[in-house]
Amino acid sequence: MNLVHELTRKPWLADEGSVTENRSGRTFSIPPEKIALRVFLAVVTVLFSLMVVVYSDRMSLSDWRPLQEPWLFWLNTGVLIVASVAFQWALVSARRGQIDGVRIGMWSAGVCTFAFLIGQLWMAQQLSAAGYYAESSPAVAFLYLLSGAHGVHLVGGLVAWCRTALKIWRGLELGQLFLSVELCAVYWHYLLGIWLVLFGLMVLT
């Protein structure tokens, strides 16, 4: 009888309690939004890494002519740094329970981000007016490519920023805002790091 009982026993039913415990969320304490952001940033890292590798290889060819970066290139970089600092201010204020600091930091970061994107478009317009088209030089083409790819990711981040700004405008409590503010701050810090790498690569080469 014991042999028959062992053969017909269903062990997964005995472990049902542990499965339920895992599904309750105690095993995975990281919010799914954070996991999704980490996966997305990993994909973005691969994308920009490939661009950097291609840039480095293309630069070694004989037809490469370095481009003198316009002054807006430097100014826009400073504006993006201020945006990242503003997001960090909002995050620190959220941790301290200071909703006014969150509002100021988020709105300042949004304004600086829009200013950065407008500055990038203005820089592209100035380059085109001076005769620097994408097909005129590999260096110019890569400047447009790298700046454009980074700008597209910033525009995508502004969607999350707008959703967080709406939550602040609706007067939600900090407990309902903290995760959104934290995700925005992490994303902007990451994009700042990416931009500094691209900026250094284009300036030094």
PDB file of N, CA and C in Angstrom, residues 55-138:
ATOM      1  N   TYR A  55      31.418  53.772 -34.868  1.00  0.00           N
ATOM      2  CA  TYR A  55      32.039  55.095 -34.954  1.00  0.00           C
ATOM      3  C   TYR A  55      33.563  54.985 -34.906  1.00  0.00           C
ATOM      4  N   SER A  56      34.065  54.186 -33.985  1.00  0.00           N
ATOM      5  CA  SER A  56      35.517  54.040 -33.838  1.00  0.00           C
ATOM      6  C   SER A  56      36.134  53.397 -35.073  1.00  0.00           C
ATOM      7  N   ASP A  57      35.466  52.394 -35.622  1.00  0.00           N
ATOM      8  CA  ASP A  57      35.985  51.744 -36.819  1.00  0.00           C
ATOM      9  C   ASP A  57      35.953  52.683 -38.021  1.00  0.00           C
ATOM     10  N   ARG A  58      34.860  53.435 -38.161  1.00  0.00           N
ATOM     11  CA  ARG A  58      34.729  54.339 -39.311  1.00  0.00           C
ATOM     12  C   ARG A  58      35.739  55.472 -39.243  1.00  0.00           C
ATOM     13  N   MET A  59      36.084  55.864 -38.045  1.00  0.00           N
ATOM     14  CA  MET A  59      37.002  56.983 -37.857  1.00  0.00           C
ATOM     15  C   MET A  59      38.416  56.658 -38.343  1.00  0.00           C
ATOM     16  N   SER A  60      38.740  55.376 -38.411  1.00  0.00           N
ATOM     17  CA  SER A  60      40.096  54.976 -38.798  1.00  0.00           C
ATOM     18  C   SER A  60      40.320  55.012 -40.309  1.00  0.00           C
ATOM     19  N   LEU A  61      39.273  55.232 -41.097  1.00  0.00           N
ATOM     20  CA  LEU A  61      39.423  55.266 -42.549  1.00  0.00           C
ATOM     21  C   LEU A  61      39.984  56.613 -43.005  1.00  0.00           C
ATOM     22  N   SER A  62      40.530  56.630 -44.201  1.00  0.00           N
ATOM     23  CA  SER A  62      41.276  57.799 -44.680  1.00  0.00           C
ATOM     24  C   SER A  62      40.393  59.006 -44.989  1.00  0.00           C
ATOM     25  N   ASP A  63      39.104  58.784 -45.260  1.00  0.00           N
ATOM     26  CA  ASP A  63      38.243  59.908 -45.636  1.00  0.00           C
ATOM     27  C   ASP A  63      37.610  60.600 -44.439  1.00  0.00           C
ATOM     28  N   TRP A  64      38.028  60.230 -43.232  1.00  0.00           N
ATOM     29  CA  TRP A  64      37.443  60.840 -42.020  1.00  0.00           C
ATOM     30  C   TRP A  64      37.999  62.247 -41.830  1.00  0.00           C
ATOM     31  N   ARG A  65      37.110  63.217 -41.732  1.00  0.00           N
ATOM     32  CA  ARG A  65      37.496  64.605 -41.509  1.00  0.00           C
ATOM     33  C   ARG A  65      36.804  65.094 -40.236  1.00  0.00           C
ATOM     34  N   PRO A  66      37.555  65.306 -39.157  1.00  0.00           N
ATOM     35  CA  PRO A  66      36.936  65.746 -37.894  1.00  0.00           C
ATOM     36  C   PRO A  66      36.171  67.058 -38.069  1.00  0.00           C
ATOM     37  N   LEU A  67      35.098  67.189 -37.311  1.00  0.00           N
ATOM     38  CA  LEU A  67      34.252  68.382 -37.370  1.00  0.00           C
ATOM     39  C   LEU A  67      34.439  69.194 -36.098  1.00  0.00           C
ATOM     40  N   GLN A  68      34.607  70.492 -36.262  1.00  0.00           N
ATOM     41  CA  GLN A  68      34.683  71.377 -35.104  1.00  0.00           C
ATOM     42  C   GLN A  68      33.287  71.530 -34.516  1.00  0.00           C
ATOM     43  N   GLU A  69      33.111  71.059 -33.286  1.00  0.00           N
ATOM     44  CA  GLU A  69      31.787  71.074 -32.672  1.00  0.00           C
ATOM     45  C   GLU A  69      31.316  72.508 -32.438  1.00  0.00           C
ATOM     46  N   PRO A  70      30.061  72.819 -32.774  1.00  0.00           N
ATOM     47  CA  PRO A  70      29.534  74.169 -32.524  1.00  0.00           C
ATOM     48  C   PRO A  70      29.398  74.444 -31.033  1.00  0.00           C
ATOM     49  N   TRP A  71      29.346  75.730 -30.682  1.00  0.00           N
ATOM     50  CA  TRP A  71      29.265  76.102 -29.261  1.00  0.00           C
ATOM     51  C   TRP A  71      27.985  75.583 -28.611  1.00  0.00           C
ATOM     52  N   LEU A  72      26.924  75.385 -29.412  1.00  0.00           N
ATOM     53  CA  LEU A  72      25.690  74.836 -28.853  1.00  0.00           C
ATOM     54  C   LEU A  72      25.880  73.416 -28.336  1.00  0.00           C
ATOM     55  N   PHE A  73      26.819  72.710 -28.906  1.00  0.00           N
ATOM     56  CA  PHE A  73      27.112  71.347 -28.467  1.00  0.00           C
ATOM     57  C   PHE A  73      27.511  71.344 -26.997  1.00  0.00           C
ATOM     58  N   TRP A  74      28.314  72.308 -26.615  1.00  0.00           N
ATOM     59  CA  TRP A  74      28.746  72.425 -25.223  1.00  0.00           C
ATOM     60  C   TRP A  74      27.625  72.956 -24.328  1.00  0.00           C
ATOM     61  N   LEU A  75      26.905  73.963 -24.815  1.00  0.00           N
ATOM     62  CA  LEU A  75      25.820  74.536 -24.023  1.00  0.00           C
ATOM     63  C   LEU A  75      24.730  73.506 -23.736  1.00  0.00           C
ATOM     64  N   ASN A  76      24.360  72.736 -24.753  1.00  0.00           N
ATOM     65  CA  ASN A  76      23.322  71.727 -24.567  1.00  0.00           C
ATOM     66  C   ASN A  76      23.738  70.663 -23.556  1.00  0.00           C
ATOM     67  N   THR A  77      25.010  70.327 -23.563  1.00  0.00           N
ATOM     68  CA  THR A  77      25.512  69.356 -22.585  1.00  0.00           C
ATOM     69  C   THR A  77      25.340  69.887 -21.164  1.00  0.00           C
ATOM     70  N   GLY A  78      25.645  71.162 -20.964  1.00  0.00           N
ATOM     71  CA  GLY A  78      25.452  71.765 -19.649  1.00  0.00           C
ATOM     72  C   GLY A  78      23.998  71.765 -19.225  1.00  0.00           C
ATOM     73  N   VAL A  79      23.092  72.019 -20.164  1.00  0.00           N
ATOM     74  CA  VAL A  79      21.655  72.026 -19.861  1.00  0.00           C
ATOM     75  C   VAL A  79      21.190  70.633 -19.446  1.00  0.00           C
ATOM     76  N   LEU A  80      21.692  69.599 -20.127  1.00  0.00           N
ATOM     77  CA  LEU A  80      21.302  68.237 -19.774  1.00  0.00           C
ATOM     78  C   LEU A  80      21.823  67.845 -18.396  1.00  0.00           C
ATOM     79  N   ILE A  81      23.007  68.329 -18.035  1.00  0.00           N
ATOM     80  CA  ILE A  81      23.530  68.077 -16.694  1.00  0.00           C
ATOM     81  C   ILE A  81      22.628  68.716 -15.647  1.00  0.00           C
ATOM     82  N   VAL A  82      22.168  69.932 -15.910  1.00  0.00           N
ATOM     83  CA  VAL A  82      21.255  70.603 -14.973  1.00  0.00           C
ATOM     84  C   VAL A  82      19.956  69.825 -14.843  1.00  0.00           C
ATOM     85  N   ALA A  83      19.454  69.266 -15.939  1.00  0.00           N
ATOM     86  CA  ALA A  83      18.227  68.467 -15.889  1.00  0.00           C
ATOM     87  C   ALA A  83      18.406  67.250 -14.985  1.00  0.00           C
ATOM     88  N   SER A  84      19.539  66.576 -15.109  1.00  0.00           N
ATOM     89  CA  SER A  84      19.802  65.415 -14.267  1.00  0.00           C
ATOM     90  C   SER A  84      19.919  65.816 -12.793  1.00  0.00           C
ATOM     91  N   VAL A  85      20.566  66.949 -12.530  1.00  0.00           N
ATOM     92  CA  VAL A  85      20.668  67.443 -11.156  1.00  0.00           C
ATOM     93  C   VAL A  85      19.283  67.756 -10.590  1.00  0.00           C
ATOM     94  N   ALA A  86      18.411  68.336 -11.419  1.00  0.00           N
ATOM     95  CA  ALA A  86      17.054  68.659 -10.976  1.00  0.00           C
ATOM     96  C   ALA A  86      16.275  67.389 -10.635  1.00  0.00           C
ATOM     97  N   PHE A  87      16.444  66.345 -11.424  1.00  0.00           N
ATOM     98  CA  PHE A  87      15.782  65.074 -11.115  1.00  0.00           C
ATOM     99  C   PHE A  87      16.289  64.496  -9.806  1.00  0.00           C
ATOM    100  N   GLN A  88      17.584  64.608  -9.565  1.00  0.00           N
ATOM    101  CA  GLN A  88      18.132  64.122  -8.304  1.00  0.00           C
ATOM    102  C   GLN A  88      17.584  64.924  -7.133  1.00  0.00           C
ATOM    103  N   TRP A  89      17.404  66.214  -7.328  1.00  0.00           N
ATOM    104  CA  TRP A  89      16.802  67.063  -6.294  1.00  0.00           C
ATOM    105  C   TRP A  89      15.382  66.604  -5.999  1.00  0.00           C
ATOM    106  N   ALA A  90      14.623  66.311  -7.050  1.00  0.00           N
ATOM    107  CA  ALA A  90      13.254  65.834  -6.857  1.00  0.00           C
ATOM    108  C   ALA A  90      13.245  64.503  -6.114  1.00  0.00           C
ATOM    109  N   LEU A  91      14.183  63.612  -6.454  1.00  0.00           N
ATOM    110  CA  LEU A  91      14.229  62.305  -5.795  1.00  0.00           C
ATOM    111  C   LEU A  91      14.589  62.435  -4.322  1.00  0.00           C
ATOM    112  N   VAL A  92      15.581  63.255  -4.003  1.00  0.00           N
ATOM    113  CA  VAL A  92      15.965  63.464  -2.613  1.00  0.00           C
ATOM    114  C   VAL A  92      14.818  64.098  -1.832  1.00  0.00           C
ATOM    115  N   SER A  93      14.121  65.049  -2.454  1.00  0.00           N
ATOM    116  CA  SER A  93      12.977  65.683  -1.794  1.00  0.00           C
ATOM    117  C   SER A  93      11.865  64.679  -1.534  1.00  0.00           C
ATOM    118  N   ALA A  94      11.654  63.749  -2.458  1.00  0.00           N
ATOM    119  CA  ALA A  94      10.630  62.721  -2.263  1.00  0.00           C
ATOM    120  C   ALA A  94      10.994  61.810  -1.093  1.00  0.00           C
ATOM    121  N   ARG A  95      12.255  61.485  -0.966  1.00  0.00           N
ATOM    122  CA  ARG A  95      12.691  60.649   0.158  1.00  0.00           C
ATOM    123  C   ARG A  95      12.514  61.361   1.489  1.00  0.00           C
ATOM    124  N   ARG A  96      12.651  62.683   1.470  1.00  0.00           N
ATOM    125  CA  ARG A  96      12.504  63.463   2.706  1.00  0.00           C
ATOM    126  C   ARG A  96      11.068  63.890   2.959  1.00  0.00           C
ATOM    127  N   GLY A  97      10.165  63.551   2.043  1.00  0.00           N
ATOM    128  CA  GLY A  97       8.763  63.926   2.219  1.00  0.00           C
ATOM    129  C   GLY A  97       8.470  65.375   1.918  1.00  0.00           C
ATOM    130  N   GLN A  98       9.287  66.009   1.085  1.00  0.00           N
ATOM    131  CA  GLN A  98       9.127  67.429   0.758  1.00  0.00           C
ATOM    132  C   GLN A  98       8.490  67.557  -0.629  1.00  0.00           C
ATOM    133  N   ILE A  99       7.183  67.703  -0.667  1.00  0.00           N
ATOM    134  CA  ILE A  99       6.471  67.730  -1.943  1.00  0.00           C
ATOM    135  C   ILE A  99       6.812  68.973  -2.760  1.00  0.00           C
ATOM    136  N   ASP A 100       7.093  70.097  -2.094  1.00  0.00           N
ATOM    137  CA  ASP A 100       7.459  71.312  -2.829  1.00  0.00           C
ATOM    138  C   ASP A 100       8.772  71.118  -3.586  1.00  0.00           C
ATOM    139  N   GLY A 101       9.721  70.448  -2.944  1.00  0.00           N
ATOM    140  CA  GLY A 101      10.984  70.160  -3.615  1.00  0.00           C
ATOM    141  C   GLY A 101      10.801  69.231  -4.802  1.00  0.00           C
ATOM    142  N   VAL A 102       9.864  68.281  -4.673  1.00  0.00           N
ATOM    143  CA  VAL A 102       9.564  67.372  -5.785  1.00  0.00           C
ATOM    144  C   VAL A 102       9.003  68.162  -6.962  1.00  0.00           C
ATOM    145  N   ARG A 103       8.086  69.067  -6.673  1.00  0.00           N
ATOM    146  CA  ARG A 103       7.481  69.870  -7.746  1.00  0.00           C
ATOM    147  C   ARG A 103       8.546  70.711  -8.457  1.00  0.00           C
ATOM    148  N   ILE A 104       9.350  71.416  -7.669  1.00  0.00           N
ATOM    149  CA  ILE A 104      10.370  72.288  -8.272  1.00  0.00           C
ATOM    150  C   ILE A 104      11.365  71.469  -9.093  1.00  0.00           C
ATOM    151  N   GLY A 105      11.827  70.343  -8.526  1.00  0.00           N
ATOM    152  CA  GLY A 105      12.796  69.518  -9.222  1.00  0.00           C
ATOM    153  C   GLY A 105      12.245  68.934 -10.516  1.00  0.00           C
ATOM    154  N   MET A 106      11.015  68.424 -10.476  1.00  0.00           N
ATOM    155  CA  MET A 106      10.426  67.813 -11.665  1.00  0.00           C
ATOM    156  C   MET A 106      10.179  68.835 -12.760  1.00  0.00           C
ATOM    157  N   TRP A 107       9.602  69.981 -12.391  1.00  0.00           N
ATOM    158  CA  TRP A 107       9.327  70.996 -13.408  1.00  0.00           C
ATOM    159  C   TRP A 107      10.618  71.557 -13.990  1.00  0.00           C
ATOM    160  N   SER A 108      11.625  71.768 -13.142  1.00  0.00           N
ATOM    161  CA  SER A 108      12.909  72.271 -13.638  1.00  0.00           C
ATOM    162  C   SER A 108      13.558  71.270 -14.583  1.00  0.00           C
ATOM    163  N   ALA A 109      13.485  69.998 -14.231  1.00  0.00           N
ATOM    164  CA  ALA A 109      14.063  68.964 -15.086  1.00  0.00           C
ATOM    165  C   ALA A 109      13.357  68.911 -16.436  1.00  0.00           C
ATOM    166  N   GLY A 110      12.037  69.027 -16.432  1.00  0.00           N
ATOM    167  CA  GLY A 110      11.292  69.009 -17.679  1.00  0.00           C
ATOM    168  C   GLY A 110      11.633  70.189 -18.576  1.00  0.00           C
ATOM    169  N   VAL A 111      11.724  71.375 -17.974  1.00  0.00           N
ATOM    170  CA  VAL A 111      12.067  72.574 -18.752  1.00  0.00           C
ATOM    171  C   VAL A 111      13.455  72.435 -19.354  1.00  0.00           C
ATOM    172  N   CYS A 112      14.416  71.948 -18.557  1.00  0.00           N
ATOM    173  CA  CYS A 112      15.787  71.786 -19.066  1.00  0.00           C
ATOM    174  C   CYS A 112      15.848  70.738 -20.172  1.00  0.00           C
ATOM    175  N   THR A 113      15.063  69.688 -20.039  1.00  0.00           N
ATOM    176  CA  THR A 113      15.067  68.649 -21.074  1.00  0.00           C
ATOM    177  C   THR A 113      14.512  69.185 -22.389  1.00  0.00           C
ATOM    178  N   PHE A 114      13.412  69.925 -22.313  1.00  0.00           N
ATOM    179  CA  PHE A 114      12.858  70.545 -23.520  1.00  0.00           C
ATOM    180  C   PHE A 114      13.867  71.532 -24.120  1.00  0.00           C
ATOM    181  N   ALA A 115      14.553  72.280 -23.251  1.00  0.00           N
ATOM    182  CA  ALA A 115      15.558  73.231 -23.738  1.00  0.00           C
ATOM    183  C   ALA A 115      16.705  72.496 -24.431  1.00  0.00           C
ATOM    184  N   PHE A 116      17.101  71.349 -23.894  1.00  0.00           N
ATOM    185  CA  PHE A 116      18.168  70.558 -24.519  1.00  0.00           C
ATOM    186  C   PHE A 116      17.752  70.092 -25.904  1.00  0.00           C
ATOM    187  N   LEU A 117      16.535  69.566 -26.024  1.00  0.00           N
ATOM    188  CA  LEU A 117      16.073  69.065 -27.321  1.00  0.00           C
ATOM    189  C   LEU A 117      15.945  70.199 -28.340  1.00  0.00           C
ATOM    190  N   ILE A 118      15.436  71.342 -27.896  1.00  0.00           N
ATOM    191  CA  ILE A 118      15.343  72.497 -28.798  1.00  0.00           C
ATOM    192  C   ILE A 118      16.736  72.950 -29.214  1.00  0.00           C
ATOM    193  N   GLY A 119      17.662  72.941 -28.266  1.00  0.00           N
ATOM    194  CA  GLY A 119      19.044  73.313 -28.582  1.00  0.00           C
ATOM    195  C   GLY A 119      19.679  72.364 -29.578  1.00  0.00           C
ATOM    196  N   GLN A 120      19.371  71.080 -29.471  1.00  0.00           N
ATOM    197  CA  GLN A 120      19.908  70.108 -30.423  1.00  0.00           C
ATOM    198  C   GLN A 120      19.357  70.342 -31.828  1.00  0.00           C
ATOM    199  N   LEU A 121      18.065  70.645 -31.907  1.00  0.00           N
ATOM    200  CA  LEU A 121      17.470  70.954 -33.207  1.00  0.00           C
ATOM    201  C   LEU A 121      18.061  72.239 -33.791  1.00  0.00           C
ATOM    202  N   TRP A 122      18.285  73.198 -32.934  1.00  0.00           N
ATOM    203  CA  TRP A 122      18.884  74.462 -33.384  1.00  0.00           C
ATOM    204  C   TRP A 122      20.305  74.229 -33.892  1.00  0.00           C
ATOM    205  N   MET A 123      21.046  73.368 -33.191  1.00  0.00           N
ATOM    206  CA  MET A 123      22.396  73.050 -33.626  1.00  0.00           C
ATOM    207  C   MET A 123      22.379  72.377 -35.000  1.00  0.00           C
ATOM    208  N   ALA A 124      21.452  71.446 -35.202  1.00  0.00           N
ATOM    209  CA  ALA A 124      21.346  70.779 -36.498  1.00  0.00           C
ATOM    210  C   ALA A 124      20.992  71.772 -37.601  1.00  0.00           C
ATOM    211  N   GLN A 125      20.127  72.721 -37.264  1.00  0.00           N
ATOM    212  CA  GLN A 125      19.750  73.739 -38.252  1.00  0.00           C
ATOM    213  C   GLN A 125      20.945  74.609 -38.617  1.00  0.00           C
ATOM    214  N   GLN A 126      21.737  74.979 -37.612  1.00  0.00           N
ATOM    215  CA  GLN A 126      22.928  75.788 -37.878  1.00  0.00           C
ATOM    216  C   GLN A 126      23.938  75.041 -38.736  1.00  0.00           C
ATOM    217  N   LEU A 127      24.113  73.761 -38.462  1.00  0.00           N
ATOM    218  CA  LEU A 127      25.039  72.966 -39.263  1.00  0.00           C
ATOM    219  C   LEU A 127      24.569  72.866 -40.715  1.00  0.00           C
ATOM    220  N   SER A 128      23.268  72.670 -40.894  1.00  0.00           N
ATOM    221  CA  SER A 128      22.732  72.589 -42.255  1.00  0.00           C
ATOM    222  C   SER A 128      22.886  73.920 -42.980  1.00  0.00           C
ATOM    223  N   ALA A 129      22.636  75.018 -42.265  1.00  0.00           N
ATOM    224  CA  ALA A 129      22.777  76.341 -42.893  1.00  0.00           C
ATOM    225  C   ALA A 129      24.220  76.620 -43.289  1.00  0.00           C
ATOM    226  N   ALA A 130      25.174  76.025 -42.569  1.00  0.00           N
ATOM    227  CA  ALA A 130      26.583  76.222 -42.887  1.00  0.00           C
ATOM    228  C   ALA A 130      27.084  75.244 -43.944  1.00  0.00           C
ATOM    229  N   GLY A 131      26.184  74.386 -44.431  1.00  0.00           N
ATOM    230  CA  GLY A 131      26.565  73.445 -45.475  1.00  0.00           C
ATOM    231  C   GLY A 131      27.037  72.098 -44.988  1.00  0.00           C
ATOM    232  N   TYR A 132      26.866  71.816 -43.685  1.00  0.00           N
ATOM    233  CA  TYR A 132      27.268  70.523 -43.142  1.00  0.00           C
ATOM    234  C   TYR A 132      26.066  69.578 -43.161  1.00  0.00           C
ATOM    235  N   TYR A 133      25.911  68.873 -44.273  1.00  0.00           N
ATOM    236  CA  TYR A 133      24.821  67.921 -44.421  1.00  0.00           C
ATOM    237  C   TYR A 133      25.308  66.517 -44.068  1.00  0.00           C
ATOM    238  N   ALA A 134      24.369  65.618 -43.797  1.00  0.00           N
ATOM    239  CA  ALA A 134      24.742  64.267 -43.393  1.00  0.00           C
ATOM    240  C   ALA A 134      25.569  63.563 -44.455  1.00  0.00           C
ATOM    241  N   GLU A 135      25.271  63.840 -45.728  1.00  0.00           N
ATOM    242  CA  GLU A 135      26.000  63.170 -46.802  1.00  0.00           C
ATOM    243  C   GLU A 135      27.320  63.848 -47.143  1.00  0.00           C
ATOM    244  N   SER A 136      27.605  64.980 -46.527  1.00  0.00           N
ATOM    245  CA  SER A 136      28.834  65.711 -46.872  1.00  0.00           C
ATOM    246  C   SER A 136      30.074  65.135 -46.214  1.00  0.00           C
ATOM    247  N   SER A 137      29.913  64.465 -45.079  1.00  0.00           N
ATOM    248  CA  SER A 137      31.068  63.959 -44.349  1.00  0.00           C
ATOM    249  C   SER A 137      30.621  62.856 -43.392  1.00  0.00           C
ATOM    250  N   PRO A 138      31.417  61.772 -43.250  1.00  0.00           N
ATOM    251  CA  PRO A 138      31.070  60.734 -42.271  1.00  0.00           C
ATOM    252  C   PRO A 138      30.989  61.271 -40.847  1.00  0.00           C
TER     253      PRO A 138
END
